Amino acid sequence: MEQAAVAIVGGGASGLAAAIAAARLGAGPVAVLEKQDRVGKKLLATGNGRCNLENRDSDAACHYHTADGSTLRRMLEQIPSAQVLRFFEKGGLLWSEGAEGRVYPSGNQAAIVLDTLRLEALGRGVQELCGFAVESIRPAKGGWLLEGGGKALLARRVVLACGGMAAPKLGGGEDGYRLARQLGHTVTKLYPCLAALRCRADGLAALKGVRAVCGVRLLARGKELASETGEVQFTEYGLSGIPAMQLSSRLPAGGCEAEVDVFPALDRSRLTAMLHQRRKSGLYPTLESLLTGLLHKKLAVYLLKAANIGPLGLPPSRLRPADIDALAGLLKGWRLPVTGTAGGWDGAQVTGGGVPLAEVEPDSFASRCAKGVYLTGELLDAVGDCGGFNLHWAFGSGIAAGRAAAQSLTKPGRV
Ligand SMILES: Cc1cc2nc3c(=O)[nH]c(=O)nc-3n(C[C@H](O)[C@H](O)[C@H](O)COP(=O)(O)OP(=O)(O)OC[C@H]3O[C@@H](n4cnc5c(N)ncnc54)[C@H](O)[C@@H]3O)c2cc1C
C-alpha cells in the first residue's frame, strides 16, 4: 500500500499550496490525491484565464462572508496577504498589482501560476496521484487510511482540500463535505455565490449583451442590504458582471429586489434638470431620442418603454413635467425582483456555507474533530468577494495547514 507522511486530498489551489508548504519543511513524503485526471483544473479558469491570485486588502474581514466573523478575523490574521505573496515569490512567480489591490501573475496567465506550483511541488518530490477519488478516511495505525476506487494510501497527516460545490465541471462536488462529516464535522447550509442574479422583468432578452456602469442596491422590504457599483452585464435572465456577482453572496432567505441606477455618476436632481431641459429644447424630435448620447441605445429604449410615459414616437414637448420626473426616478432606481442566482452550481464561482470555522484551530486549520487532519479553502464556511479574496483564502489556509501538518511531524507533541 502507498504511504505518505502528509496526504493532501484535492489538488486545487489550497491543496497544492499545502503540499508545497509541507514539502518545504521536509517532514517526509507528501502526496496529492486528485480525483480528476490532472491537478489545478479550476485554477486555469480563474480570473478569465489570468488568475487573480491575491488581493492586497485580503486581511480585511469585510471582504468575506461567514456565520462566524470573529473566528474568521483570527484566521485572516494568521495568513496575511504579504505571506501568501512571499510564498509565491519563493516559488519563483513574478506578480504585479492592478486596480483595487488585485494581484495577477506578471505573465498575465493562470497557466503560469499552475506551472510554478507544479514545478516546485514535483521538484520537492511531491507525488501527484491523479484519478484517485477519495471516498473514505478512516483512522488506522499511525494515521489515516484513505480509500477510493480500489486505491488506498496510508498517511500520518491528512489535509482535506476538496473545495466546494461550485463549478462541478472543474472539480466541484460534495465529496469534501461527505468526508468531513465522516470525521465528525458538521456542514452549514450551502448556497451558490459569485453568480449572476436571476431577475423577474418583462422583455429582458432585448438587453442581452448590453454592458453599462451602474449602481446596484440589494433591497429586502425596502431596506438596503448591500450595494455595488461597476460594469453590469445585462442578460436575458437578469444581471451579471462583478456588481451582480458580489451581491449574490448577500441574498436573504426571503425575496429581495435589485435597484439599478443607470446614472450612478449623476444625482437625481441634476439628471431630472437635464431631462427637463432636453424636453424643452426642441432638439429631440421623439421620446425615443430623448436619451441619445446618455445611455446604450438598447438600454435607453427598454427603460423608456418601462417608464410607460407615452409612445416612443411622441414629441417630448407633449410630455408632462411629472412624466419627466417619473422617468428620472426609473433611471436612478429601476427595481427588479430577484428570484435567485442563475445557473445553479454551474453558474457559481464559489460556495457559501461549509464546515463551521469553530471546528478548526484558527492558527493551523487543524480539525478539532479528527486529530492529524486539517481542513482548507472553500470547504470551510468562508466566502470572499470578487477580486482575489477567494484564492487568498485557499492559498493562505493551504499554506498554514501544510506547514502545521509537517511541523507536527518534526516537532513532537504538536498535532
Ligand atoms: C470560473 C472561476 C473563476 C474564478 N476566478 C477566481 C479569481 O480570479 N480569483 C479568486 O480569488 N477566486 C476565483 N475563483 C474561486 C477560486 O477558484 C476558489 O475559491 C478556489 O479554487 C478554492 O480552492 P480549493 O483548494 O478550496 O478548491 P479547488 O480549487 O476547487 O480544489 C479542490 C480540488 O479537490 C479535488 N477533489 C474534490 N473531491 C475530491 C476527492 N474526493 N478526492 C480527490 N480529489 C478531490 C477537485 O477535483 C479539485 O481539484 C474562481 C472560481 C471559478 C469557478
PDB file of C-alpha atoms and ligand atoms in Angstrom, residues 8-17 32-55 102-104 129 131-136 147 160-168 170-179 194 245 345-351 376-380 382-395 397-398, ligand 1:
ATOM      1  CA  ILE A   8      -3.466  16.145   0.571  1.00  0.00           C
ATOM      2  CA  VAL A   9      -6.966  15.271  -0.644  1.00  0.00           C
ATOM      3  CA  GLY A  10      -7.609  17.586  -3.612  1.00  0.00           C
ATOM      4  CA  GLY A  11      -5.064  19.089  -5.987  1.00  0.00           C
ATOM      5  CA  GLY A  12      -6.653  22.522  -6.304  1.00  0.00           C
ATOM      6  CA  ALA A  13      -5.445  25.906  -5.087  1.00  0.00           C
ATOM      7  CA  SER A  14      -5.345  25.149  -1.375  1.00  0.00           C
ATOM      8  CA  GLY A  15      -4.158  21.546  -1.843  1.00  0.00           C
ATOM      9  CA  LEU A  16      -1.169  22.495  -3.999  1.00  0.00           C
ATOM     10  CA  ALA A  17      -0.196  25.273  -1.578  1.00  0.00           C
ATOM     11  CA  VAL A  32      -1.571  14.921  -3.546  1.00  0.00           C
ATOM     12  CA  LEU A  33      -4.639  12.759  -4.269  1.00  0.00           C
ATOM     13  CA  GLU A  34      -6.723  14.289  -7.042  1.00  0.00           C
ATOM     14  CA  LYS A  35      -9.950  12.801  -8.414  1.00  0.00           C
ATOM     15  CA  GLN A  36      -9.591  14.442 -11.846  1.00  0.00           C
ATOM     16  CA  ASP A  37      -7.054  13.446 -14.482  1.00  0.00           C
ATOM     17  CA  ARG A  38      -4.846  16.395 -13.587  1.00  0.00           C
ATOM     18  CA  VAL A  39      -4.359  18.852 -10.739  1.00  0.00           C
ATOM     19  CA  GLY A  40      -5.292  22.541 -10.799  1.00  0.00           C
ATOM     20  CA  LYS A  41      -8.006  22.458 -13.474  1.00  0.00           C
ATOM     21  CA  LYS A  42     -10.074  25.159 -11.761  1.00  0.00           C
ATOM     22  CA  LEU A  43      -7.021  27.337 -11.241  1.00  0.00           C
ATOM     23  CA  LEU A  44      -6.593  27.520 -15.027  1.00  0.00           C
ATOM     24  CA  ALA A  45     -10.088  29.024 -15.371  1.00  0.00           C
ATOM     25  CA  THR A  46      -9.663  31.683 -12.693  1.00  0.00           C
ATOM     26  CA  GLY A  47      -9.631  35.402 -13.422  1.00  0.00           C
ATOM     27  CA  ASN A  48     -10.807  34.767 -17.009  1.00  0.00           C
ATOM     28  CA  GLY A  49      -7.629  32.777 -17.599  1.00  0.00           C
ATOM     29  CA  ARG A  50      -5.410  35.392 -15.894  1.00  0.00           C
ATOM     30  CA  CYS A  51      -5.757  34.152 -12.277  1.00  0.00           C
ATOM     31  CA  ASN A  52      -6.449  36.961  -9.848  1.00  0.00           C
ATOM     32  CA  LEU A  53      -4.423  35.092  -7.251  1.00  0.00           C
ATOM     33  CA  GLU A  54      -4.425  37.512  -4.328  1.00  0.00           C
ATOM     34  CA  ASN A  55      -5.679  40.863  -3.119  1.00  0.00           C
ATOM     35  CA  ARG A 102      -5.903  42.819  -7.299  1.00  0.00           C
ATOM     36  CA  VAL A 103      -2.778  40.734  -7.837  1.00  0.00           C
ATOM     37  CA  TYR A 104      -2.083  38.810 -11.056  1.00  0.00           C
ATOM     38  CA  LEU A 129      -1.793  10.723  -7.638  1.00  0.00           C
ATOM     39  CA  GLY A 131      -7.576   9.730 -10.783  1.00  0.00           C
ATOM     40  CA  PHE A 132      -7.660   8.956  -7.042  1.00  0.00           C
ATOM     41  CA  ALA A 133     -11.128   9.989  -5.803  1.00  0.00           C
ATOM     42  CA  VAL A 134     -11.042   9.583  -2.045  1.00  0.00           C
ATOM     43  CA  GLU A 135     -14.267   8.024  -0.787  1.00  0.00           C
ATOM     44  CA  SER A 136     -13.400   7.311   2.830  1.00  0.00           C
ATOM     45  CA  GLU A 147      -9.522   4.765   0.132  1.00  0.00           C
ATOM     46  CA  LEU A 160      -8.735  17.883   3.326  1.00  0.00           C
ATOM     47  CA  ALA A 161      -8.632  20.349   0.420  1.00  0.00           C
ATOM     48  CA  CYS A 162     -11.531  19.100  -1.724  1.00  0.00           C
ATOM     49  CA  GLY A 163     -13.085  22.531  -2.403  1.00  0.00           C
ATOM     50  CA  GLY A 164     -16.840  23.145  -2.529  1.00  0.00           C
ATOM     51  CA  MET A 165     -19.870  22.615  -4.727  1.00  0.00           C
ATOM     52  CA  ALA A 166     -19.252  25.423  -7.229  1.00  0.00           C
ATOM     53  CA  ALA A 167     -18.247  24.744 -10.832  1.00  0.00           C
ATOM     54  CA  PRO A 168     -18.758  20.943 -10.957  1.00  0.00           C
ATOM     55  CA  LEU A 170     -13.900  21.951 -12.782  1.00  0.00           C
ATOM     56  CA  GLY A 171     -13.981  19.537  -9.836  1.00  0.00           C
ATOM     57  CA  GLY A 172     -16.724  20.968  -7.603  1.00  0.00           C
ATOM     58  CA  GLY A 173     -18.899  18.487  -5.718  1.00  0.00           C
ATOM     59  CA  GLU A 174     -19.990  17.265  -2.337  1.00  0.00           C
ATOM     60  CA  ASP A 175     -17.105  14.862  -1.626  1.00  0.00           C
ATOM     61  CA  GLY A 176     -15.317  17.178   0.782  1.00  0.00           C
ATOM     62  CA  TYR A 177     -18.414  17.713   2.909  1.00  0.00           C
ATOM     63  CA  ARG A 178     -19.107  13.955   2.978  1.00  0.00           C
ATOM     64  CA  LEU A 179     -15.535  13.224   4.075  1.00  0.00           C
ATOM     65  CA  LEU A 194     -20.418  34.878  -7.021  1.00  0.00           C
ATOM     66  CA  MET A 245     -21.861  38.604  -8.565  1.00  0.00           C
ATOM     67  CA  TRP A 345     -23.739  25.430  -9.037  1.00  0.00           C
ATOM     68  CA  ASP A 346     -22.569  25.569 -12.675  1.00  0.00           C
ATOM     69  CA  GLY A 347     -23.025  29.327 -12.675  1.00  0.00           C
ATOM     70  CA  ALA A 348     -21.343  29.946  -9.321  1.00  0.00           C
ATOM     71  CA  GLN A 349     -17.646  30.621  -8.730  1.00  0.00           C
ATOM     72  CA  VAL A 350     -17.690  29.702  -5.039  1.00  0.00           C
ATOM     73  CA  THR A 351     -19.748  28.034  -2.324  1.00  0.00           C
ATOM     74  CA  THR A 376      -8.686  24.240   3.973  1.00  0.00           C
ATOM     75  CA  GLY A 377     -10.202  26.520   1.332  1.00  0.00           C
ATOM     76  CA  GLU A 378     -13.723  26.572   0.005  1.00  0.00           C
ATOM     77  CA  LEU A 379     -14.733  23.589   2.143  1.00  0.00           C
ATOM     78  CA  LEU A 380     -14.832  25.916   5.139  1.00  0.00           C
ATOM     79  CA  ALA A 382     -15.975  31.496   4.422  1.00  0.00           C
ATOM     80  CA  VAL A 383     -16.554  33.054   1.043  1.00  0.00           C
ATOM     81  CA  GLY A 384     -14.795  36.114  -0.317  1.00  0.00           C
ATOM     82  CA  ASP A 385     -15.779  38.907  -2.671  1.00  0.00           C
ATOM     83  CA  CYS A 386     -14.556  39.073  -6.275  1.00  0.00           C
ATOM     84  CA  GLY A 387     -11.021  40.416  -6.552  1.00  0.00           C
ATOM     85  CA  GLY A 388      -8.643  37.637  -5.439  1.00  0.00           C
ATOM     86  CA  PHE A 389     -10.106  37.127  -1.953  1.00  0.00           C
ATOM     87  CA  ASN A 390     -11.151  33.512  -2.522  1.00  0.00           C
ATOM     88  CA  LEU A 391      -7.776  32.436  -3.825  1.00  0.00           C
ATOM     89  CA  HIS A 392      -6.179  34.291  -0.920  1.00  0.00           C
ATOM     90  CA  TRP A 393      -8.285  32.206   1.450  1.00  0.00           C
ATOM     91  CA  ALA A 394      -7.446  28.998  -0.430  1.00  0.00           C
ATOM     92  CA  PHE A 395      -3.696  29.624  -0.691  1.00  0.00           C
ATOM     93  CA  SER A 397      -5.273  28.285   4.527  1.00  0.00           C
ATOM     94  CA  GLY A 398      -3.368  25.712   2.437  1.00  0.00           C
TER      95      GLY A 398
HETATM   96  C1  LIG B   1     -14.537  30.223 -13.227  1.00  0.00           C
HETATM   97  C2  LIG B   1     -13.936  30.580 -11.910  1.00  0.00           C
HETATM   98  C3  LIG B   1     -13.112  31.690 -11.808  1.00  0.00           C
HETATM   99  C4  LIG B   1     -12.566  32.051 -10.572  1.00  0.00           C
HETATM  100  N1  LIG B   1     -11.696  33.105 -10.522  1.00  0.00           N
HETATM  101  C5  LIG B   1     -11.152  33.463  -9.337  1.00  0.00           C
HETATM  102  C6  LIG B   1     -10.195  34.506  -9.269  1.00  0.00           C
HETATM  103  O1  LIG B   1      -9.741  35.050 -10.281  1.00  0.00           O
HETATM  104  N2  LIG B   1      -9.742  34.870  -8.031  1.00  0.00           N
HETATM  105  C7  LIG B   1     -10.169  34.257  -6.883  1.00  0.00           C
HETATM  106  O2  LIG B   1      -9.751  34.634  -5.790  1.00  0.00           O
HETATM  107  N3  LIG B   1     -11.015  33.203  -6.929  1.00  0.00           N
HETATM  108  C8  LIG B   1     -11.503  32.788  -8.117  1.00  0.00           C
HETATM  109  N4  LIG B   1     -12.356  31.707  -8.165  1.00  0.00           N
HETATM  110  C9  LIG B   1     -12.617  30.946  -6.923  1.00  0.00           C
HETATM  111  C10 LIG B   1     -11.421  30.000  -6.611  1.00  0.00           C
HETATM  112  O3  LIG B   1     -11.064  29.289  -7.772  1.00  0.00           O
HETATM  113  C11 LIG B   1     -11.760  29.015  -5.482  1.00  0.00           C
HETATM  114  O4  LIG B   1     -12.155  29.770  -4.366  1.00  0.00           O
HETATM  115  C12 LIG B   1     -10.556  28.157  -5.114  1.00  0.00           C
HETATM  116  O5  LIG B   1     -10.115  27.395  -6.228  1.00  0.00           O
HETATM  117  C13 LIG B   1     -10.882  27.179  -3.974  1.00  0.00           C
HETATM  118  O6  LIG B   1      -9.742  26.431  -3.703  1.00  0.00           O
HETATM  119  P1  LIG B   1      -9.869  24.988  -3.020  1.00  0.00           P
HETATM  120  O7  LIG B   1      -8.494  24.439  -2.962  1.00  0.00           O
HETATM  121  O8  LIG B   1     -10.634  25.082  -1.781  1.00  0.00           O
HETATM  122  O9  LIG B   1     -10.749  24.145  -4.035  1.00  0.00           O
HETATM  123  P2  LIG B   1     -10.480  23.766  -5.571  1.00  0.00           P
HETATM  124  O10 LIG B   1      -9.522  24.706  -6.183  1.00  0.00           O
HETATM  125  O11 LIG B   1     -11.824  23.620  -6.160  1.00  0.00           O
HETATM  126  O12 LIG B   1      -9.758  22.360  -5.496  1.00  0.00           O
HETATM  127  C14 LIG B   1     -10.392  21.219  -4.994  1.00  0.00           C
HETATM  128  C15 LIG B   1      -9.800  20.030  -5.690  1.00  0.00           C
HETATM  129  O13 LIG B   1     -10.187  18.839  -4.998  1.00  0.00           O
HETATM  130  C16 LIG B   1     -10.498  17.834  -5.948  1.00  0.00           C
HETATM  131  N5  LIG B   1     -11.362  16.849  -5.274  1.00  0.00           N
HETATM  132  C17 LIG B   1     -12.639  17.030  -4.871  1.00  0.00           C
HETATM  133  N6  LIG B   1     -13.088  15.910  -4.272  1.00  0.00           N
HETATM  134  C18 LIG B   1     -12.070  15.017  -4.278  1.00  0.00           C
HETATM  135  C19 LIG B   1     -11.920  13.684  -3.817  1.00  0.00           C
HETATM  136  N7  LIG B   1     -12.924  13.027  -3.218  1.00  0.00           N
HETATM  137  N8  LIG B   1     -10.731  13.059  -3.983  1.00  0.00           N
HETATM  138  C20 LIG B   1      -9.701  13.696  -4.604  1.00  0.00           C
HETATM  139  N9  LIG B   1      -9.798  14.943  -5.095  1.00  0.00           N
HETATM  140  C21 LIG B   1     -10.964  15.610  -4.915  1.00  0.00           C
HETATM  141  C22 LIG B   1     -11.160  18.607  -7.074  1.00  0.00           C
HETATM  142  O14 LIG B   1     -11.149  17.887  -8.283  1.00  0.00           O
HETATM  143  C23 LIG B   1     -10.293  19.868  -7.122  1.00  0.00           C
HETATM  144  O15 LIG B   1      -9.199  19.736  -7.988  1.00  0.00           O
HETATM  145  C24 LIG B   1     -12.887  31.307  -9.389  1.00  0.00           C
HETATM  146  C25 LIG B   1     -13.728  30.198  -9.495  1.00  0.00           C
HETATM  147  C26 LIG B   1     -14.247  29.824 -10.735  1.00  0.00           C
HETATM  148  C27 LIG B   1     -15.132  28.613 -10.831  1.00  0.00           C
END
